[in-house]
CSV table of C-alpha atoms in Angstrom, one decimal:
chain,number,residue,atom,x,y,z
A,13,UNK,CA,7.1,-32.1,-28.6
A,14,UNK,CA,7.0,-28.4,-29.9
A,15,UNK,CA,3.3,-28.5,-29.4
A,16,UNK,CA,3.6,-29.7,-26.0
A,17,UNK,CA,6.1,-26.9,-25.2
A,18,UNK,CA,3.7,-24.3,-26.6
A,19,UNK,CA,0.7,-25.6,-24.6
A,20,UNK,CA,3.1,-25.5,-21.4
A,21,UNK,CA,3.8,-22.1,-22.1
A,22,UNK,CA,0.5,-20.8,-22.9
A,23,UNK,CA,-1.0,-22.3,-19.7
A,24,UNK,CA,2.0,-20.8,-17.5
A,25,UNK,CA,1.3,-17.5,-19.0
A,26,UNK,CA,-2.5,-17.8,-18.4
A,27,UNK,CA,-1.9,-18.8,-14.8
A,28,UNK,CA,0.4,-15.7,-14.4
A,29,UNK,CA,-2.3,-13.3,-15.7
A,30,UNK,CA,-4.9,-14.9,-13.4
A,31,UNK,CA,-2.6,-14.3,-10.5
A,32,UNK,CA,-1.9,-10.7,-11.3
A,33,UNK,CA,-5.8,-10.2,-11.9
A,34,UNK,CA,-6.4,-11.7,-8.5
A,35,UNK,CA,-3.8,-9.4,-6.7
A,36,UNK,CA,-5.3,-6.5,-8.5
A,37,UNK,CA,-9.0,-7.2,-7.4
A,38,UNK,CA,-7.6,-7.8,-3.8
A,39,UNK,CA,-5.8,-4.2,-3.9
A,40,UNK,CA,-9.1,-2.7,-5.1
A,41,UNK,CA,-11.3,-4.3,-2.4
A,42,UNK,CA,-8.6,-3.3,0.3
A,43,UNK,CA,-9.0,0.3,-0.7
A,44,UNK,CA,-12.8,0.2,-0.9
A,45,UNK,CA,-12.8,-1.4,2.7
A,46,UNK,CA,-10.7,1.4,3.9
A,47,UNK,CA,-12.8,4.3,2.5
A,48,UNK,CA,-16.0,2.4,3.9
A,49,UNK,CA,-14.5,1.9,7.3
A,50,UNK,CA,-13.4,5.6,7.6
A,51,UNK,CA,-16.7,7.3,5.9
A,52,UNK,CA,-19.3,4.7,6.2
A,53,UNK,CA,-21.7,3.3,3.4
A,54,UNK,CA,-25.2,4.5,3.0
A,55,UNK,CA,-27.9,2.0,3.8
A,56,UNK,CA,-29.7,1.0,0.7
A,57,UNK,CA,-33.3,-0.1,1.4
A,58,UNK,CA,-34.7,-2.7,-1.2
A,59,UNK,CA,-38.3,-4.0,-1.3
A,60,UNK,CA,-38.8,-7.6,-2.6
A,61,UNK,CA,-42.2,-8.0,-4.2
A,62,UNK,CA,-44.0,-5.9,-1.7
A,63,UNK,CA,-42.9,-7.8,1.2
A,64,UNK,CA,-41.0,-4.5,2.8
A,65,UNK,CA,-37.8,-6.5,3.4
A,66,UNK,CA,-34.7,-4.1,4.1
A,67,UNK,CA,-31.0,-4.6,3.7
A,68,UNK,CA,-28.9,-5.0,6.9
A,69,UNK,CA,-28.0,-2.0,8.5
A,70,UNK,CA,-24.4,-0.9,7.7
A,71,UNK,CA,-21.8,-0.7,10.5
A,72,UNK,CA,-21.0,2.5,12.3
A,73,UNK,CA,-17.9,4.3,10.2
A,74,UNK,CA,-14.8,5.5,12.1
A,75,UNK,CA,-16.0,9.1,11.8
A,76,UNK,CA,-19.2,8.4,13.5
A,77,UNK,CA,-17.8,6.2,16.2
A,78,UNK,CA,-15.6,9.3,17.0
A,79,UNK,CA,-18.3,11.6,16.9
A,80,UNK,CA,-17.5,14.3,19.6
A,81,UNK,CA,-14.1,13.1,20.0
A,82,UNK,CA,-10.9,12.4,18.2
A,83,UNK,CA,-10.4,10.3,15.1
A,84,UNK,CA,-6.9,8.9,14.8
A,85,UNK,CA,-5.6,8.0,11.3
A,86,UNK,CA,-2.2,6.2,11.1
A,87,UNK,CA,-0.1,6.1,7.8
A,88,UNK,CA,-2.0,8.9,6.5
A,89,UNK,CA,0.6,9.2,3.6
A,90,UNK,CA,-0.7,6.0,1.9
A,91,UNK,CA,-4.5,7.1,1.9
A,92,UNK,CA,-5.8,6.7,-1.5
A,93,UNK,CA,-6.6,10.1,-3.5
A,94,UNK,CA,-10.3,9.4,-3.4
A,95,UNK,CA,-10.2,9.1,0.3
A,96,UNK,CA,-8.0,12.2,0.6
A,97,UNK,CA,-11.1,14.2,-1.2
A,98,UNK,CA,-13.5,13.0,1.5
A,99,UNK,CA,-11.1,13.6,4.3
A,100,UNK,CA,-10.3,17.2,3.4
A,101,UNK,CA,-14.3,17.8,2.9
A,102,UNK,CA,-14.5,16.7,6.6
A,103,UNK,CA,-12.0,19.0,7.8
A,104,UNK,CA,-13.0,22.0,5.8
A,105,UNK,CA,-16.7,21.6,6.0
A,106,UNK,CA,-17.3,19.5,9.2
A,107,UNK,CA,-19.5,17.0,7.0
A,108,UNK,CA,-19.1,13.6,5.6
A,109,UNK,CA,-20.7,12.0,2.6
A,110,UNK,CA,-21.2,8.4,3.2
A,111,UNK,CA,-20.5,5.8,0.1
A,112,UNK,CA,-23.5,6.0,-1.9
A,113,UNK,CA,-25.3,8.7,-0.2
A,114,UNK,CA,-26.4,11.9,-1.9
A,115,UNK,CA,-26.7,14.4,1.0
A,116,UNK,CA,-23.7,15.0,3.4
A,117,UNK,CA,-24.0,14.5,7.2
A,118,UNK,CA,-22.6,16.7,9.9
A,119,UNK,CA,-19.7,15.5,11.7
A,120,UNK,CA,-17.7,16.7,14.9
A,121,UNK,CA,-14.6,15.2,15.1
A,122,UNK,CA,-11.1,16.2,15.9
A,123,UNK,CA,-8.5,14.6,13.7
A,124,UNK,CA,-5.1,13.4,14.4
A,125,UNK,CA,-2.8,11.9,11.5
A,126,UNK,CA,0.5,10.2,11.6
A,127,UNK,CA,3.0,9.1,8.8
A,128,UNK,CA,6.2,7.6,8.4
A,129,UNK,CA,6.9,9.2,5.0
A,130,UNK,CA,7.5,13.0,4.5
A,131,UNK,CA,4.3,14.3,3.0
A,132,UNK,CA,6.0,17.4,1.3
A,133,UNK,CA,7.7,14.7,-0.8
A,134,UNK,CA,4.5,13.1,-1.5
A,135,UNK,CA,2.9,16.3,-2.6
A,136,UNK,CA,5.8,17.1,-5.0
A,137,UNK,CA,5.0,13.7,-6.9
A,138,UNK,CA,1.3,14.3,-6.9
A,139,UNK,CA,0.6,11.6,-4.4
A,140,UNK,CA,-0.9,13.6,-1.7
A,141,UNK,CA,-3.1,16.7,-1.7
A,142,UNK,CA,-1.3,20.0,-1.1
A,143,UNK,CA,-4.4,21.5,0.5
A,144,UNK,CA,-5.2,18.7,2.5
A,145,UNK,CA,-1.4,18.9,3.8
A,146,UNK,CA,-2.0,22.5,4.8
A,147,UNK,CA,-5.2,21.4,6.5
A,148,UNK,CA,-3.5,18.8,8.5
A,149,UNK,CA,-0.4,20.8,9.4
A,150,UNK,CA,-2.2,23.0,12.1
A,151,UNK,CA,0.1,21.7,14.9
A,152,UNK,CA,2.8,19.4,13.7
A,153,UNK,CA,4.9,17.1,16.0
A,154,UNK,CA,7.8,15.4,14.9
A,155,UNK,CA,8.4,12.1,16.9
A,156,UNK,CA,12.0,10.7,16.8
A,157,UNK,CA,12.8,7.0,16.5
A,158,UNK,CA,13.1,4.9,19.6
A,159,UNK,CA,16.8,4.7,19.1
A,160,UNK,CA,17.3,8.3,19.5
A,161,UNK,CA,15.3,8.3,22.7
A,162,UNK,CA,17.2,5.8,24.7
A,163,UNK,CA,15.7,7.2,28.1
A,164,UNK,CA,12.2,6.1,27.0
A,165,UNK,CA,13.1,2.3,26.4
A,166,UNK,CA,13.3,0.9,29.8
A,167,UNK,CA,10.1,2.9,31.0
A,168,UNK,CA,8.3,1.7,27.9
A,169,UNK,CA,9.5,-2.0,28.4
A,170,UNK,CA,8.4,-1.9,32.1
A,171,UNK,CA,5.1,-0.7,30.9
A,172,UNK,CA,4.6,-3.6,28.4
A,173,UNK,CA,6.0,-5.9,31.0
A,174,UNK,CA,3.2,-4.8,33.6
A,175,UNK,CA,0.4,-4.7,30.9
A,176,UNK,CA,1.0,-8.2,29.4
A,177,UNK,CA,2.1,-9.6,32.7
A,178,UNK,CA,-1.2,-8.9,34.3
A,179,UNK,CA,-2.9,-11.0,31.2
A,180,UNK,CA,-0.8,-14.1,31.8
A,181,UNK,CA,-0.8,-14.4,35.8
A,182,UNK,CA,-1.0,-12.4,38.8
A,183,UNK,CA,2.7,-12.7,39.6
A,184,UNK,CA,4.6,-9.6,38.9
A,185,UNK,CA,7.6,-9.7,36.3
A,186,UNK,CA,10.8,-7.8,36.6
A,187,UNK,CA,13.7,-7.2,34.1
A,188,UNK,CA,17.1,-8.6,34.9
A,189,UNK,CA,20.1,-6.4,34.5
A,190,UNK,CA,21.3,-8.4,31.3
A,191,UNK,CA,18.0,-7.5,29.7
A,192,UNK,CA,18.2,-4.1,30.3
A,193,UNK,CA,21.5,-4.0,28.8
A,194,UNK,CA,20.4,-5.9,25.8
A,195,UNK,CA,17.4,-3.4,25.3
A,196,UNK,CA,19.6,-0.5,25.5
A,197,UNK,CA,22.0,-1.8,23.2
A,198,UNK,CA,19.4,-2.6,20.4
A,199,UNK,CA,19.0,-0.2,17.5
A,200,UNK,CA,15.2,-1.0,17.3
A,201,UNK,CA,14.5,-0.6,13.6
A,202,UNK,CA,10.8,-1.5,14.3
A,203,UNK,CA,10.5,1.3,17.0
A,204,UNK,CA,7.8,0.9,19.7
A,205,UNK,CA,5.9,-2.1,18.0
A,206,UNK,CA,9.1,-4.0,18.0
A,207,UNK,CA,9.8,-3.4,21.6
A,208,UNK,CA,6.1,-4.5,22.5
A,209,UNK,CA,6.5,-7.9,20.6
A,210,UNK,CA,9.8,-8.6,22.2
A,211,UNK,CA,8.7,-7.9,25.7
A,212,UNK,CA,5.4,-10.2,24.8
A,213,UNK,CA,7.3,-13.1,23.5
A,214,UNK,CA,9.9,-12.6,26.4
A,215,UNK,CA,7.1,-13.2,29.0
A,216,UNK,CA,6.0,-16.5,27.4
A,217,UNK,CA,9.4,-18.0,28.0
A,218,UNK,CA,10.8,-16.3,31.1
A,219,UNK,CA,10.8,-18.3,34.4
A,220,UNK,CA,10.1,-17.3,37.9
A,221,UNK,CA,8.7,-13.9,36.8
A,222,UNK,CA,12.1,-12.7,35.7
A,223,UNK,CA,13.1,-11.7,32.1
A,224,UNK,CA,16.7,-12.2,31.5
A,225,UNK,CA,18.8,-11.3,28.4
A,226,UNK,CA,18.5,-14.7,27.1
A,227,UNK,CA,14.6,-14.6,26.9
A,228,UNK,CA,14.9,-11.6,24.6
A,229,UNK,CA,14.3,-12.5,21.2
A,230,UNK,CA,16.0,-9.5,19.0
A,231,UNK,CA,16.1,-9.1,15.4
A,232,UNK,CA,19.5,-8.6,14.0
A,233,UNK,CA,18.0,-6.3,11.1
A,234,UNK,CA,19.9,-3.0,10.5
A,235,UNK,CA,18.1,0.3,11.4
A,236,UNK,CA,16.3,1.6,8.2
A,237,UNK,CA,18.0,3.8,5.9
A,238,UNK,CA,16.2,7.0,5.3
A,239,UNK,CA,14.1,6.8,2.0
A,240,UNK,CA,15.7,8.5,-1.2
A,241,UNK,CA,14.7,12.1,-1.6
A,242,UNK,CA,11.7,12.6,-4.2
A,243,UNK,CA,12.0,15.4,-6.6
A,244,UNK,CA,10.9,18.5,-4.9
A,245,UNK,CA,12.9,21.8,-3.6
A,246,UNK,CA,15.7,20.0,-2.6
A,247,UNK,CA,16.4,17.8,-5.5
A,248,UNK,CA,15.0,18.7,-8.9
A,249,UNK,CA,13.5,16.6,-11.6
A,250,UNK,CA,16.6,17.0,-13.9
A,251,UNK,CA,18.6,15.1,-11.5
A,252,UNK,CA,16.0,12.1,-11.6
A,253,UNK,CA,16.1,12.4,-15.3
A,254,UNK,CA,19.8,12.2,-15.5
A,255,UNK,CA,19.5,9.1,-13.3
A,256,UNK,CA,17.0,7.7,-15.7
A,257,UNK,CA,19.1,8.3,-18.8
A,258,UNK,CA,22.2,6.9,-17.1
A,259,UNK,CA,20.2,3.6,-16.4
A,260,UNK,CA,19.0,3.2,-20.0
A,261,UNK,CA,22.3,3.8,-21.4
A,262,UNK,CA,23.9,1.2,-19.1
A,263,UNK,CA,21.1,-1.1,-20.4
A,264,UNK,CA,22.1,-0.4,-24.1
A,265,UNK,CA,25.7,-1.0,-23.2
A,266,UNK,CA,25.0,-4.2,-22.0
A,267,UNK,CA,23.2,-5.3,-24.9
A,268,UNK,CA,19.9,-6.0,-23.2
A,269,UNK,CA,17.2,-7.0,-25.7
A,270,UNK,CA,14.1,-5.3,-26.1
A,271,UNK,CA,15.1,-2.3,-24.2
A,272,UNK,CA,12.4,0.1,-25.6
A,273,UNK,CA,9.7,-2.4,-24.8
A,274,UNK,CA,10.8,-3.0,-21.5
A,275,UNK,CA,10.9,0.5,-20.6
A,276,UNK,CA,7.7,1.5,-22.0
A,277,UNK,CA,6.0,-1.6,-20.1
A,278,UNK,CA,7.7,-0.2,-16.7
A,279,UNK,CA,6.3,3.4,-17.4
A,280,UNK,CA,2.9,2.2,-18.6
A,281,UNK,CA,2.5,0.0,-15.5
A,282,UNK,CA,3.8,2.6,-13.1
A,283,UNK,CA,1.6,5.2,-14.2
A,284,UNK,CA,-1.4,2.8,-14.1
A,285,UNK,CA,-0.9,1.8,-10.7
A,286,UNK,CA,-0.2,5.5,-9.7
A,287,UNK,CA,-3.7,6.4,-11.1
A,288,UNK,CA,-5.3,3.7,-8.9
A,289,UNK,CA,-5.6,1.2,-12.0
A,290,UNK,CA,-7.9,3.7,-14.0
A,291,UNK,CA,-7.1,3.4,-17.9
A,292,UNK,CA,-8.6,6.8,-18.7
A,293,UNK,CA,-6.4,8.7,-15.9
A,294,UNK,CA,-3.4,6.5,-17.0
A,295,UNK,CA,-3.9,7.6,-20.8
A,296,UNK,CA,-4.5,11.3,-19.9
A,297,UNK,CA,-1.4,11.3,-17.7
A,298,UNK,CA,0.9,9.8,-20.3
A,299,UNK,CA,-0.9,11.7,-23.1
A,300,UNK,CA,-1.5,8.7,-25.2
A,301,UNK,CA,-4.8,6.8,-26.3
A,302,UNK,CA,-6.7,4.5,-23.9
A,303,UNK,CA,-6.4,1.5,-26.3
A,304,UNK,CA,-2.8,1.9,-26.3
A,305,UNK,CA,-2.6,1.6,-22.8
A,306,UNK,CA,-4.9,-1.3,-22.6
A,307,UNK,CA,-3.1,-3.2,-25.1
A,308,UNK,CA,0.4,-2.7,-23.3
A,309,UNK,CA,-1.2,-3.8,-20.1
A,310,UNK,CA,-2.7,-6.7,-21.6
A,311,UNK,CA,0.7,-7.7,-23.2
A,312,UNK,CA,2.4,-7.3,-20.0
A,313,UNK,CA,-0.2,-9.3,-18.1
A,314,UNK,CA,-1.1,-6.4,-15.5
A,315,UNK,CA,-4.3,-6.1,-17.0
A,316,UNK,CA,-6.5,-9.5,-17.0
A,317,UNK,CA,-7.6,-10.4,-20.5
A,318,UNK,CA,-11.5,-11.0,-21.0
A,319,UNK,CA,-12.6,-14.4,-20.9
A,320,UNK,CA,-12.8,-16.1,-24.0
A,321,UNK,CA,-13.7,-19.7,-25.2
A,322,UNK,CA,-10.1,-20.1,-26.6
A,323,UNK,CA,-7.9,-22.7,-24.9
A,324,UNK,CA,-4.4,-21.9,-23.5
A,325,UNK,CA,-2.9,-23.8,-26.7
A,326,UNK,CA,-4.8,-21.6,-29.3
A,327,UNK,CA,-3.6,-18.4,-27.2
A,328,UNK,CA,0.1,-19.7,-27.3
A,329,UNK,CA,-0.1,-20.2,-31.2
A,330,UNK,CA,-1.5,-16.6,-31.5
A,331,UNK,CA,1.4,-15.4,-29.2
A,332,UNK,CA,3.8,-17.3,-31.5
A,333,UNK,CA,2.3,-15.8,-34.7
A,334,UNK,CA,2.5,-12.2,-33.1
A,335,UNK,CA,6.2,-12.9,-32.3
A,336,UNK,CA,6.9,-14.0,-35.7
A,337,UNK,CA,5.3,-11.0,-37.4
A,338,UNK,CA,7.5,-9.0,-34.9
A,339,UNK,CA,10.5,-10.6,-36.2
A,340,UNK,CA,9.7,-9.9,-40.0
A,341,UNK,CA,9.1,-6.2,-39.1
A,342,UNK,CA,12.4,-5.7,-37.1
A,343,UNK,CA,14.8,-3.6,-38.7
A,344,UNK,CA,17.8,-5.6,-39.7
A,345,UNK,CA,21.0,-4.9,-37.7
């Protein structure tokens, strides 16, 4: 019975580590795809046994497609640090280096960036380059939320009504007074995108080209609260450290087991994700050895274990042995 439980536990842990590894691979592929879409990939020619066959021509990047025009980048605050370096070079030197290329190519584009997070706070926690922020702050425009602009709700609703109405049929659609009242009373936590989706769904269920209040499917979610202030000019790091100390003290007072191991796991995992899952950068940021970081990530399941010929049952037995050693070495209360 005990062996069956151990095998089941080992198989469960094995599947959990595999799922985390798959999520990590998907996240890396998404970051690479975003960089390739913006800056492009250098075409690699390959010759196979003298046949002269070449690889497929890469797609045009967003920078190449916007040559001589404007490049719009949404949610610039979540751009990876590697892509921020390339974007800064594009803004400063008016040239771009495709992924895999050795020589830069000239680029004549105007960049407009949008963000929903305060970039100054992102700079304070080293998640956004300060020099890139200064380059993007040439002409900053603060756009209020839709709930703060009630005069724009009905004109935007009529615009979406006309745009999607032409796609569905030639007959024009209008807004009833009950629909106008509900549109003006809604807080719009999703801003203009939510309004667009509401109008689009209302056109599918309305009758006789008239959108009434009952045709609107409005979400009952409250408006998003402003994000907590990150350590910067307004709130110092000391306040955050005091909050962290209070949380750890509460864990000890609640008799939570293995507080040190859990806190250490959270710190290393957060630093690993912050450093874009680079072991070397994570070790340098924490001031510890690379082997220690790798061992802790393997233990927590954040880093997938290398493939071995051992079965899950043998892995579980090894885990039980390590647990027994820890119990023997643990100080007596």
